Short mmCIF file of C-alpha atoms in Angstrom, two decimals:
data_model
loop_
_atom_site.label_atom_id
_atom_site.label_comp_id
_atom_site.label_asym_id
_atom_site.label_seq_id
_atom_site.Cartn_x
_atom_site.Cartn_y
_atom_site.Cartn_z
CA GLY A 4 39.65 23.95 -12.67
CA GLY A 5 40.46 26.97 -10.64
CA ILE A 6 41.28 30.62 -10.84
CA ILE A 7 43.77 33.12 -9.49
CA THR A 8 42.57 36.62 -8.79
CA GLN A 9 44.78 39.61 -8.17
CA THR A 10 43.73 42.91 -6.69
CA PRO A 11 43.92 45.66 -7.56
CA LYS A 12 44.22 45.45 -11.32
CA PHE A 13 45.91 48.84 -11.45
CA LEU A 14 47.80 50.54 -8.64
CA ILE A 15 49.03 54.10 -8.71
CA GLY A 16 51.19 55.21 -5.83
CA GLN A 17 53.39 58.02 -4.63
CA GLU A 18 57.11 57.88 -4.05
CA GLY A 19 57.90 56.41 -0.64
CA GLN A 20 54.44 54.97 -0.16
CA LYS A 21 53.87 51.45 1.14
CA LEU A 22 51.69 49.53 -1.33
CA THR A 23 50.05 46.12 -0.92
CA LEU A 24 49.06 43.71 -3.67
CA LYS A 25 46.79 40.74 -3.02
CA CYS A 26 46.42 37.34 -4.62
CA GLN A 27 43.84 34.60 -4.07
CA GLN A 28 43.75 31.08 -5.56
CA ASN A 29 41.09 28.38 -5.34
CA PHE A 30 43.16 25.53 -6.77
CA ASN A 31 44.03 24.42 -3.23
CA HIS A 32 47.67 24.64 -4.29
CA ASP A 33 50.41 24.54 -1.70
CA THR A 34 52.93 26.79 -3.44
CA MET A 35 52.44 30.41 -4.41
CA TYR A 36 54.74 32.90 -6.12
CA TRP A 37 55.16 36.59 -6.76
CA TYR A 38 56.99 37.71 -9.90
CA ARG A 39 57.87 41.12 -11.23
CA GLN A 40 57.78 41.68 -14.97
CA ASP A 41 59.59 44.63 -16.52
CA SER A 42 59.70 45.29 -20.22
CA GLY A 43 62.53 43.34 -21.81
CA LYS A 44 63.50 41.58 -18.60
CA GLY A 45 61.18 38.61 -18.37
CA LEU A 46 59.83 37.37 -15.07
CA ARG A 47 61.88 37.77 -11.91
CA LEU A 48 60.94 35.95 -8.73
CA ILE A 49 60.35 38.18 -5.71
CA TYR A 50 58.99 35.79 -3.06
CA TYR A 51 57.48 32.36 -2.92
CA SER A 52 55.76 30.27 -0.28
CA ILE A 53 55.61 26.49 -0.21
CA THR A 54 52.86 26.31 2.39
CA GLU A 55 50.77 28.44 4.73
CA ASN A 56 52.94 30.76 6.85
CA ASP A 57 56.07 29.91 4.88
CA LEU A 58 58.07 32.59 3.06
CA GLN A 59 61.09 32.17 0.82
CA LYS A 60 63.05 34.99 -0.79
CA GLY A 61 63.49 35.04 -4.51
CA ASP A 62 66.07 36.86 -6.58
CA LEU A 63 64.43 40.27 -6.20
CA SER A 64 63.18 40.35 -2.61
CA GLU A 65 64.88 43.57 -1.50
CA GLY A 66 62.30 46.32 -1.12
CA TYR A 67 59.43 43.87 -0.69
CA ASP A 68 57.67 41.98 2.09
CA ALA A 69 55.25 39.10 1.69
CA SER A 70 52.65 37.36 3.79
CA ARG A 71 50.99 33.93 3.52
CA GLU A 72 48.49 33.80 6.36
CA LYS A 73 46.14 31.41 4.58
CA LYS A 74 46.75 28.66 2.07
CA SER A 75 44.59 30.43 -0.49
CA SER A 76 46.09 33.90 -0.26
CA PHE A 77 49.49 35.47 -0.73
CA SER A 78 50.07 39.21 -0.42
CA LEU A 79 53.02 41.33 -1.48
CA THR A 80 54.00 44.71 -0.05
CA VAL A 81 56.20 47.23 -1.77
CA THR A 82 57.83 48.75 1.31
CA SER A 83 58.75 52.09 -0.29
CA ALA A 84 57.64 52.79 -3.83
CA GLN A 85 60.32 54.22 -6.11
CA LYS A 86 59.57 57.27 -8.24
CA ASN A 87 58.78 56.53 -11.90
CA GLU A 88 58.62 52.82 -11.15
CA MET A 89 56.43 50.94 -13.60
CA ALA A 90 56.02 47.18 -13.65
CA VAL A 91 53.55 44.32 -13.76
CA PHE A 92 53.38 41.99 -10.75
CA LEU A 93 52.25 38.45 -11.40
CA CYS A 94 51.02 35.98 -8.83
CA ALA A 95 51.17 32.24 -9.55
CA SER A 96 50.46 28.98 -7.80
CA SER A 97 51.39 25.34 -8.28
CA SER A 98 50.81 22.07 -6.52
CA GLY A 99 54.50 22.02 -5.66
CA GLN A 100 54.92 18.41 -6.70
CA ASN A 101 58.16 18.09 -8.63
CA GLN A 102 57.71 21.53 -10.10
CA ASP A 103 54.27 21.13 -11.54
CA THR A 104 52.78 23.68 -13.92
CA GLN A 105 52.40 27.19 -12.54
CA TYR A 106 49.05 28.91 -12.95
CA PHE A 107 49.14 32.68 -13.22
CA GLY A 108 46.85 35.51 -12.28
CA PRO A 109 46.09 38.42 -14.63
CA GLY A 110 48.58 40.73 -12.96
CA THR A 111 48.65 44.06 -11.13
CA ARG A 112 50.07 47.02 -13.02
CA LEU A 113 51.98 49.42 -10.80
CA LEU A 114 52.78 53.03 -11.62
CA VAL A 115 54.57 55.27 -9.16
CA LEU A 116 54.29 59.00 -9.70
CA GLY B 15 74.49 29.41 -13.24
CA ASP B 16 71.09 28.38 -14.52
CA SER B 17 69.63 30.50 -17.29
CA VAL B 18 67.37 30.60 -20.32
CA THR B 19 68.06 32.49 -23.54
CA GLN B 20 65.42 32.85 -26.22
CA THR B 21 64.91 34.68 -29.51
CA GLU B 22 64.70 38.41 -29.00
CA GLY B 23 61.56 39.90 -30.38
CA PRO B 24 59.50 41.16 -31.79
CA VAL B 25 59.15 38.45 -34.39
CA THR B 26 56.82 39.19 -37.29
CA VAL B 27 55.59 36.51 -39.68
CA SER B 28 52.69 36.27 -42.10
CA GLU B 29 49.79 33.89 -41.61
CA SER B 30 50.46 30.35 -42.88
CA GLU B 31 54.23 30.81 -42.69
CA SER B 32 56.36 28.54 -40.52
CA LEU B 33 57.78 29.69 -37.20
CA ILE B 34 60.67 28.84 -34.94
CA ILE B 35 61.42 30.58 -31.66
CA ASN B 36 64.79 29.52 -30.33
CA CYS B 37 65.39 28.62 -26.71
CA THR B 38 68.64 27.44 -25.19
CA TYR B 39 69.26 26.77 -21.54
CA SER B 40 72.02 26.33 -19.05
CA ALA B 41 71.26 23.97 -16.18
CA THR B 42 74.52 23.69 -14.28
CA SER B 43 72.85 23.08 -10.89
CA ILE B 44 69.80 21.12 -12.06
CA ALA B 45 70.37 17.44 -12.65
CA TYR B 46 67.11 16.68 -14.47
CA PRO B 47 65.56 19.92 -15.69
CA ASN B 48 61.98 20.21 -16.86
CA LEU B 49 61.35 22.53 -19.79
CA PHE B 50 58.29 24.66 -20.41
CA TRP B 51 56.81 27.05 -22.91
CA TYR B 52 54.35 29.56 -21.48
CA VAL B 53 52.26 31.99 -23.53
CA ARG B 54 50.43 35.23 -22.85
CA TYR B 55 47.74 36.10 -25.39
CA PRO B 56 46.57 39.72 -25.59
CA GLY B 57 44.30 40.52 -22.67
CA GLU B 58 44.89 37.19 -20.97
CA GLY B 59 47.10 35.86 -18.21
CA LEU B 60 50.27 33.84 -18.67
CA GLN B 61 49.45 30.16 -19.23
CA LEU B 62 51.25 26.93 -19.94
CA LEU B 63 51.53 26.04 -23.63
CA LEU B 64 53.51 22.81 -23.29
CA LYS B 65 56.05 21.12 -21.10
CA VAL B 66 58.52 18.24 -21.44
CA ILE B 67 60.18 16.60 -18.48
CA THR B 68 62.24 13.91 -20.23
CA ALA B 69 65.21 14.56 -22.50
CA GLY B 70 64.61 13.43 -26.06
CA GLN B 71 60.83 13.78 -25.81
CA LYS B 72 58.64 16.16 -27.76
CA GLY B 73 55.74 18.19 -26.41
CA SER B 74 52.94 19.60 -28.51
CA SER B 75 49.92 21.84 -28.08
CA ARG B 76 47.78 24.03 -30.36
CA GLY B 77 49.91 23.02 -33.35
CA PHE B 78 53.17 24.02 -31.63
CA GLU B 79 55.95 21.53 -30.95
CA ALA B 80 59.15 21.60 -28.94
CA THR B 81 61.75 18.88 -28.49
CA TYR B 82 63.90 18.61 -25.36
CA ASN B 83 67.44 18.26 -26.73
CA LYS B 84 69.92 17.63 -23.96
CA GLU B 85 72.92 17.47 -26.30
CA THR B 86 72.39 20.97 -27.67
CA THR B 87 70.63 22.22 -24.49
CA SER B 88 67.81 23.52 -26.61
CA PHE B 89 64.02 23.56 -26.53
CA HIS B 90 63.01 25.45 -29.68
CA LEU B 91 59.33 26.17 -30.30
CA GLN B 92 58.09 25.43 -33.82
CA LYS B 93 54.88 25.64 -35.77
CA ALA B 94 54.46 24.68 -39.42
CA SER B 95 51.75 27.21 -40.25
CA VAL B 96 50.95 30.09 -37.91
CA GLN B 97 47.61 31.82 -37.56
CA GLU B 98 46.81 35.39 -36.63
CA SER B 99 45.45 34.11 -33.32
CA ASP B 100 48.96 32.90 -32.41
CA SER B 101 50.04 36.50 -31.87
CA ALA B 102 51.24 36.53 -28.27
CA VAL B 103 54.30 36.65 -26.03
CA TYR B 104 56.05 33.30 -25.59
CA TYR B 105 58.28 32.43 -22.64
CA CYS B 106 60.67 29.53 -22.41
CA ALA B 107 61.26 28.30 -18.86
CA LEU B 108 63.47 25.86 -16.97
CA GLY B 109 62.89 24.20 -13.63
CA PRO B 110 63.09 23.25 -10.92
CA ASP B 111 66.20 24.59 -9.34
CA THR B 112 68.00 22.82 -6.51
CA ASN B 113 65.33 23.66 -3.96
CA ALA B 114 62.64 22.15 -6.21
CA TYR B 115 60.35 25.17 -6.41
CA LYS B 116 61.90 27.89 -8.54
CA VAL B 117 61.46 28.21 -12.28
CA ILE B 118 63.77 30.29 -14.44
CA PHE B 119 62.04 32.19 -17.23
CA GLY B 120 63.44 33.62 -20.42
CA LYS B 121 62.78 37.24 -21.34
CA GLY B 122 59.91 36.42 -23.65
CA THR B 123 59.46 36.67 -27.41
CA HIS B 124 56.71 38.86 -28.79
CA LEU B 125 55.20 37.24 -31.89
CA HIS B 126 53.12 39.23 -34.40
CA VAL B 127 51.31 37.27 -37.08
CA LEU B 128 50.13 39.36 -40.00
CA PRO B 129 46.84 38.44 -41.69
#
């Protein structure tokens, strides 16, 4: 088995601030993902990475940067937080073989004041 | 394009009643889609409930079943007798897309089971 950890659990920021979310996995999975979850909108893919140092844009990449410097970690940066923004960011990983099961972290809840 | 549509919630049922959460998909760019149901229980992370990768096959887990129906492009989630512990948010998902890594999720269905 393995586990995905996300830090921080809660993130409160100010409008215009740059905010970084971190994700670690010990599955030894090749592929990692960042999703944004808004109420009533399901999961939307922000970025994914199929291997160390790879980055691929998802459907919602504008306003975000990502970094995959190690196989086990994948970070996401909100480049300029939007006022009154509230969402949950989920990190996931998979082995990448023919779209294997994705394993999710507990999420980071973002609130921008 | 590729998309997933599922029952809008919240869905409220009483314990021991039967349940069906509808899921239909559109896979115009995916030749052989895999279908998934994920679940998020209160206080826990999103996790796989079941998956089916072959049309016509049925997947099952924790008393839930879903059949991959290519003719009707459906993957409905069913349970004959729900329990209070089944209260959760359920997501239908479709993958992979043409680049073999992306999964398309539905909006989620919040299920409340009354004791």
